[in-house]
CSV table of C-alpha atoms and ligand atoms in Angstrom, one decimal:
chain,number,residue,atom,x,y,z
A,621,UNK,CA,7.3,-25.6,12.6
A,622,UNK,CA,10.2,-27.1,10.8
A,623,UNK,CA,10.4,-24.2,8.3
A,624,UNK,CA,10.8,-21.6,11.1
A,625,UNK,CA,13.6,-23.7,12.6
A,626,UNK,CA,15.4,-23.9,9.2
A,627,UNK,CA,14.8,-20.2,8.6
A,628,UNK,CA,16.7,-19.2,11.7
A,629,UNK,CA,19.9,-20.6,10.2
A,630,UNK,CA,22.4,-18.2,8.5
A,631,UNK,CA,22.1,-18.4,4.7
A,632,UNK,CA,24.7,-20.5,3.0
A,633,UNK,CA,26.9,-18.3,0.8
A,634,UNK,CA,28.7,-19.2,-2.3
A,635,UNK,CA,32.0,-19.1,-0.4
A,636,UNK,CA,30.6,-21.3,2.3
A,637,UNK,CA,29.4,-23.7,-0.4
A,638,UNK,CA,32.9,-23.7,-1.9
A,639,UNK,CA,34.4,-24.3,1.5
A,640,UNK,CA,32.4,-27.6,1.8
A,641,UNK,CA,34.7,-29.2,-0.8
A,642,UNK,CA,35.7,-32.6,0.5
A,643,UNK,CA,33.4,-32.4,3.5
A,644,UNK,CA,29.8,-33.7,3.8
A,645,UNK,CA,28.2,-34.0,0.4
A,646,UNK,CA,26.5,-30.9,-0.9
A,647,UNK,CA,22.8,-31.7,-1.6
A,648,UNK,CA,21.1,-29.5,-4.2
A,649,UNK,CA,17.8,-29.7,-5.9
A,650,UNK,CA,15.8,-27.5,-8.3
A,651,UNK,CA,12.7,-25.6,-7.2
A,652,UNK,CA,10.6,-23.0,-9.0
A,653,UNK,CA,8.0,-21.9,-6.5
A,654,UNK,CA,7.6,-21.0,-2.8
A,655,UNK,CA,5.9,-24.2,-1.5
A,656,UNK,CA,8.5,-26.6,-3.0
A,657,UNK,CA,11.4,-24.3,-2.0
A,658,UNK,CA,10.1,-24.3,1.5
A,659,UNK,CA,9.8,-28.1,1.6
A,660,UNK,CA,13.3,-28.4,0.2
A,661,UNK,CA,14.6,-26.1,3.0
A,662,UNK,CA,12.7,-28.1,5.6
A,663,UNK,CA,14.4,-31.3,4.2
A,664,UNK,CA,17.7,-29.6,4.8
A,665,UNK,CA,19.1,-29.2,1.3
A,666,UNK,CA,22.2,-27.0,0.9
A,667,UNK,CA,21.4,-25.4,-2.5
A,668,UNK,CA,18.3,-24.7,-4.5
A,669,UNK,CA,18.6,-24.0,-8.2
A,670,UNK,CA,16.0,-22.1,-10.1
A,671,UNK,CA,17.1,-23.9,-13.2
A,672,UNK,CA,16.0,-23.5,-16.8
A,673,UNK,CA,14.5,-26.9,-16.4
A,674,UNK,CA,11.6,-24.7,-15.3
A,675,UNK,CA,10.7,-24.7,-19.0
A,676,UNK,CA,9.9,-28.4,-19.5
A,677,UNK,CA,8.9,-29.1,-15.9
A,678,UNK,CA,6.6,-26.1,-15.1
A,679,UNK,CA,6.0,-23.9,-18.1
A,680,UNK,CA,5.0,-26.5,-20.6
A,681,UNK,CA,7.8,-26.0,-23.0
A,682,UNK,CA,9.5,-28.9,-24.8
A,683,UNK,CA,13.0,-27.6,-24.0
A,684,UNK,CA,15.0,-25.4,-21.7
A,685,UNK,CA,15.8,-23.2,-24.8
A,686,UNK,CA,12.5,-21.3,-24.5
A,687,UNK,CA,13.1,-20.0,-21.0
A,688,UNK,CA,13.7,-16.3,-20.6
A,689,UNK,CA,15.4,-14.1,-18.0
A,690,UNK,CA,12.0,-12.8,-17.0
A,691,UNK,CA,10.9,-16.4,-16.3
A,692,UNK,CA,13.8,-17.1,-14.1
A,693,UNK,CA,13.5,-13.8,-12.3
A,694,UNK,CA,9.8,-14.3,-11.6
A,695,UNK,CA,10.3,-17.9,-10.2
A,696,UNK,CA,13.5,-17.0,-8.4
A,697,UNK,CA,11.7,-14.2,-6.5
A,698,UNK,CA,9.1,-16.8,-5.4
A,699,UNK,CA,11.8,-19.1,-4.2
A,700,UNK,CA,13.9,-16.5,-2.4
A,701,UNK,CA,10.9,-15.1,-0.6
A,702,UNK,CA,10.2,-18.6,0.8
A,703,UNK,CA,13.6,-19.7,2.1
A,704,UNK,CA,16.5,-18.5,4.3
A,705,UNK,CA,19.1,-21.1,4.8
A,706,UNK,CA,19.9,-22.7,1.4
A,707,UNK,CA,22.1,-21.1,-1.2
A,708,UNK,CA,19.6,-20.1,-4.0
A,709,UNK,CA,21.0,-19.9,-7.5
A,710,UNK,CA,19.4,-18.8,-10.7
A,711,UNK,CA,20.2,-20.1,-14.1
A,712,UNK,CA,21.3,-17.7,-16.8
A,713,UNK,CA,19.1,-18.9,-19.6
A,714,UNK,CA,19.9,-19.6,-23.3
A,715,UNK,CA,21.6,-16.6,-25.0
A,716,UNK,CA,21.3,-14.4,-21.9
A,717,UNK,CA,25.1,-14.4,-21.5
A,718,UNK,CA,26.2,-14.3,-25.2
A,719,UNK,CA,28.3,-11.2,-24.4
A,720,UNK,CA,29.7,-9.9,-21.2
A,721,UNK,CA,27.4,-6.9,-21.2
A,722,UNK,CA,24.4,-9.3,-21.6
A,723,UNK,CA,25.7,-11.5,-18.8
A,724,UNK,CA,26.3,-8.6,-16.4
A,725,UNK,CA,22.9,-7.0,-17.1
A,726,UNK,CA,21.0,-10.3,-16.8
A,727,UNK,CA,22.9,-11.7,-13.8
A,728,UNK,CA,22.2,-8.3,-12.1
A,729,UNK,CA,18.5,-8.8,-12.7
A,730,UNK,CA,18.6,-12.3,-11.2
A,731,UNK,CA,20.3,-10.9,-8.1
A,732,UNK,CA,18.4,-7.7,-7.8
A,733,UNK,CA,14.9,-8.7,-8.8
A,734,UNK,CA,15.1,-12.5,-8.2
A,735,UNK,CA,17.0,-12.3,-5.0
A,736,UNK,CA,19.5,-15.1,-5.9
A,737,UNK,CA,22.9,-15.3,-4.3
A,738,UNK,CA,24.6,-16.8,-7.3
A,739,UNK,CA,24.1,-17.6,-10.9
A,740,UNK,CA,24.8,-20.7,-13.0
A,741,UNK,CA,25.8,-20.7,-16.6
A,742,UNK,CA,26.6,-23.5,-19.1
A,743,UNK,CA,29.9,-24.1,-20.8
A,744,UNK,CA,33.6,-24.5,-20.2
A,745,UNK,CA,36.5,-22.7,-21.7
A,746,UNK,CA,34.4,-20.9,-24.3
A,747,UNK,CA,32.5,-19.0,-21.6
A,748,UNK,CA,35.4,-18.6,-19.1
A,749,UNK,CA,35.7,-14.9,-19.9
A,750,UNK,CA,32.0,-14.4,-19.0
A,751,UNK,CA,32.6,-16.2,-15.7
A,752,UNK,CA,35.7,-14.1,-15.0
A,753,UNK,CA,33.7,-10.9,-15.8
A,754,UNK,CA,30.9,-11.8,-13.5
A,755,UNK,CA,32.9,-13.0,-10.6
A,756,UNK,CA,35.3,-10.1,-10.8
A,757,UNK,CA,32.3,-7.8,-10.4
A,758,UNK,CA,31.0,-9.7,-7.3
A,759,UNK,CA,28.5,-12.2,-8.8
A,760,UNK,CA,29.3,-15.8,-7.8
A,761,UNK,CA,29.1,-18.2,-10.7
A,762,UNK,CA,28.5,-22.0,-10.7
A,763,UNK,CA,29.6,-23.5,-13.9
A,764,UNK,CA,28.0,-26.4,-15.7
A,765,UNK,CA,29.9,-28.8,-18.1
A,766,UNK,CA,29.2,-32.2,-19.7
A,767,UNK,CA,25.7,-32.4,-21.0
A,768,UNK,CA,24.5,-28.8,-21.3
A,769,UNK,CA,20.8,-28.6,-22.3
A,770,UNK,CA,21.2,-25.1,-23.8
A,771,UNK,CA,23.5,-26.6,-26.5
A,772,UNK,CA,21.3,-29.5,-27.6
A,773,UNK,CA,20.8,-28.1,-31.0
A,774,UNK,CA,24.5,-28.2,-31.6
A,775,UNK,CA,25.3,-31.4,-29.7
A,776,UNK,CA,22.5,-33.4,-31.1
A,777,UNK,CA,20.4,-34.1,-28.0
A,778,UNK,CA,20.4,-35.1,-24.4
A,779,UNK,CA,23.3,-37.6,-24.6
A,780,UNK,CA,26.1,-38.5,-22.2
A,781,UNK,CA,29.3,-36.5,-22.7
A,782,UNK,CA,33.0,-37.3,-22.0
A,783,UNK,CA,32.8,-40.9,-23.0
A,784,UNK,CA,35.8,-40.8,-25.5
A,785,UNK,CA,39.2,-39.1,-25.1
A,786,UNK,CA,38.2,-35.9,-27.0
A,787,UNK,CA,34.9,-35.5,-25.1
A,788,UNK,CA,36.5,-36.4,-21.7
A,789,UNK,CA,39.3,-33.9,-22.3
A,790,UNK,CA,36.7,-31.2,-23.2
A,791,UNK,CA,35.0,-31.9,-19.8
A,792,UNK,CA,38.4,-31.6,-18.0
A,793,UNK,CA,39.4,-28.5,-19.9
A,794,UNK,CA,36.1,-26.8,-19.4
A,795,UNK,CA,35.9,-27.5,-15.7
A,796,UNK,CA,39.5,-26.3,-15.2
A,797,UNK,CA,38.9,-23.1,-17.3
A,798,UNK,CA,35.8,-22.3,-15.2
A,799,UNK,CA,37.7,-22.9,-11.9
A,800,UNK,CA,40.5,-20.6,-13.2
A,801,UNK,CA,37.9,-18.0,-14.1
A,802,UNK,CA,36.6,-17.9,-10.6
A,803,UNK,CA,33.6,-20.3,-10.6
A,804,UNK,CA,32.9,-21.4,-7.0
A,805,UNK,CA,31.6,-24.8,-8.1
A,806,UNK,CA,30.9,-26.8,-11.2
A,807,UNK,CA,28.0,-29.0,-12.3
A,808,UNK,CA,29.1,-32.2,-14.1
A,809,UNK,CA,26.0,-33.5,-16.0
A,810,UNK,CA,25.8,-36.9,-17.7
A,811,UNK,CA,29.5,-37.8,-17.7
A,812,UNK,CA,31.0,-41.2,-16.7
A,813,UNK,CA,31.5,-41.7,-13.0
A,814,UNK,CA,35.2,-42.4,-13.4
A,815,UNK,CA,35.7,-39.1,-15.3
A,816,UNK,CA,33.8,-37.2,-12.6
A,817,UNK,CA,35.9,-38.8,-9.9
A,818,UNK,CA,39.2,-37.7,-11.4
A,819,UNK,CA,37.8,-34.2,-12.1
A,820,UNK,CA,36.6,-34.0,-8.5
A,821,UNK,CA,40.1,-35.0,-7.2
A,822,UNK,CA,41.9,-32.5,-9.4
A,823,UNK,CA,39.7,-29.4,-8.8
A,824,UNK,CA,39.8,-27.2,-5.7
A,825,UNK,CA,36.2,-26.2,-6.2
A,826,UNK,CA,33.3,-28.6,-5.5
A,827,UNK,CA,31.9,-30.7,-8.3
A,828,UNK,CA,28.1,-31.2,-8.2
A,829,UNK,CA,27.0,-34.3,-10.1
A,830,UNK,CA,23.8,-35.1,-12.0
A,831,UNK,CA,24.3,-38.4,-13.7
A,832,UNK,CA,28.0,-38.3,-12.8
A,833,UNK,CA,28.3,-41.0,-10.2
A,834,UNK,CA,28.6,-40.9,-6.4
A,835,UNK,CA,32.1,-39.4,-6.1
A,836,UNK,CA,31.3,-35.8,-6.8
A,837,UNK,CA,31.4,-33.3,-3.9
A,838,UNK,CA,27.6,-33.0,-4.1
A,839,UNK,CA,24.6,-34.0,-6.2
A,840,UNK,CA,21.8,-32.0,-7.9
A,841,UNK,CA,18.5,-33.4,-9.2
A,842,UNK,CA,15.5,-31.9,-10.9
A,843,UNK,CA,12.7,-31.8,-8.3
A,844,UNK,CA,10.0,-33.0,-10.7
A,845,UNK,CA,12.1,-36.2,-11.5
A,846,UNK,CA,12.4,-36.9,-7.8
A,847,UNK,CA,8.7,-36.4,-7.1
A,848,UNK,CA,7.2,-38.2,-10.1
A,849,UNK,CA,5.9,-34.9,-11.6
A,850,UNK,CA,7.8,-34.8,-14.8
A,851,UNK,CA,5.2,-36.4,-17.1
A,852,UNK,CA,7.9,-38.2,-19.1
A,853,UNK,CA,10.1,-41.2,-18.5
A,854,UNK,CA,12.7,-40.2,-15.9
A,855,UNK,CA,16.3,-39.7,-17.1
A,856,UNK,CA,18.6,-42.7,-16.3
A,857,UNK,CA,20.3,-40.8,-13.5
A,858,UNK,CA,17.1,-39.9,-11.6
A,859,UNK,CA,15.4,-41.8,-8.9
A,860,UNK,CA,11.7,-41.3,-8.2
A,861,UNK,CA,11.3,-40.9,-4.5
A,862,UNK,CA,7.6,-40.2,-4.6
A,863,UNK,CA,4.6,-40.3,-6.9
A,864,UNK,CA,3.1,-36.9,-6.4
A,865,UNK,CA,1.4,-37.0,-9.8
A,866,UNK,CA,-0.4,-40.2,-8.7
A,867,UNK,CA,-1.3,-38.8,-5.3
A,868,UNK,CA,-2.5,-35.5,-6.8
A,869,UNK,CA,-4.6,-37.3,-9.5
A,870,UNK,CA,-6.2,-39.5,-6.7
A,871,UNK,CA,-7.0,-36.5,-4.5
A,872,UNK,CA,-8.5,-34.5,-7.4
A,873,UNK,CA,-10.6,-37.5,-8.5
A,874,UNK,CA,-11.9,-37.9,-5.0
A,875,UNK,CA,-12.7,-34.2,-4.8
A,876,UNK,CA,-14.6,-34.4,-8.2
A,877,UNK,CA,-16.5,-37.5,-7.1
A,878,UNK,CA,-17.5,-36.0,-3.7
A,879,UNK,CA,-18.8,-32.8,-5.3
A,880,UNK,CA,-20.6,-34.8,-8.0
A,881,UNK,CA,-22.3,-37.0,-5.4
A,882,UNK,CA,-23.0,-34.1,-3.0
A,883,UNK,CA,-20.9,-35.3,0.0
A,884,UNK,CA,-18.6,-32.3,-0.2
A,885,UNK,CA,-18.9,-29.7,1.1
A,886,UNK,CA,-20.5,-30.8,4.4
A,887,UNK,CA,-21.6,-28.8,7.4
A,888,UNK,CA,-18.1,-28.8,8.9
A,889,UNK,CA,-16.8,-26.8,5.9
A,890,UNK,CA,-19.4,-24.0,6.2
A,891,UNK,CA,-20.3,-20.9,8.2
A,892,UNK,CA,-23.3,-20.2,10.4
A,893,UNK,CA,-25.5,-17.2,9.9
A,894,UNK,CA,-27.1,-15.4,12.9
A,895,UNK,CA,-30.6,-16.4,13.9
A,896,UNK,CA,-33.4,-14.6,12.0
A,897,UNK,CA,-31.2,-13.0,9.3
A,898,UNK,CA,-32.5,-15.2,6.5
A,899,UNK,CA,-36.1,-14.3,7.3
A,900,UNK,CA,-35.4,-10.6,7.1
A,901,UNK,CA,-33.6,-10.7,3.8
A,902,UNK,CA,-35.1,-8.7,1.0
A,903,UNK,CA,-34.9,-9.7,-2.7
A,904,UNK,CA,-37.1,-6.9,-3.9
B,1094,KIV,O1,18.1,-26.4,-15.1
B,1094,KIV,C1,18.5,-27.3,-14.4
B,1094,KIV,O2,17.7,-28.0,-13.7
B,1094,KIV,C2,19.9,-27.7,-14.3
B,1094,KIV,C3,20.2,-28.9,-13.5
B,1094,KIV,C4,20.0,-30.1,-14.4
B,1094,KIV,C5,21.7,-28.9,-13.1
B,1094,KIV,O3,20.7,-27.0,-14.9
């Protein structure tokens, strides 16, 4: 089985991930449960993020802001039970790293109870001290700058970042501050491809793009956008590789129809009882 083959590989560590800078592109995807994590491993991805996109994609929330540490721990545990080879990261959700004490406590929960090998947090220079505090205590951190969904109330929505000088400088400064603080990689979300290229050239750590063009050291996408399971128009940067919503709807409609018309279940789905047992049953 492909999964067993993948599972015999040594797990990719955060330092192994970092060492891939400039080599073959790092391929990352989100996953929130065991079956999809296993399929991502079978497909050969390098990194699986149990992201706070869990909220809108799986938990029925409108935004990432509603996701809690308990949510990430619960789903991360499912993912880490299912895979061996990829680096599994857990998102520190909204306000779970407002202070260093919070960050240490909550990151330790993701590692200890969720089984993740690294955490991701959003922000640049303003949270560099948090990254420094986590990494100096042995918790690898992936940073995330550009469009940061946990800040949408302040930034005014899911809009591209770094398009003017001030915004582009904020992306550069944020990424550099996170690198200096010890982050092993940085996500660049919804920033112009040319900006992402120069940041990628200047940083020693890998850049992982989502809506940041082809010249990053790797890419990450939200699983439900790739598979047509997001139930909303896909973001500009996403490509739908499959229509699992359509396939699932068709399968469930066929199941409903076959039950309704009596063609399912048929004899092949049933079990035989020993001869004579029915005749000797008592309903007294
Ligand atoms: O939560 C998430 O899915 C993310 C990715 C978009 C990078 O943070």
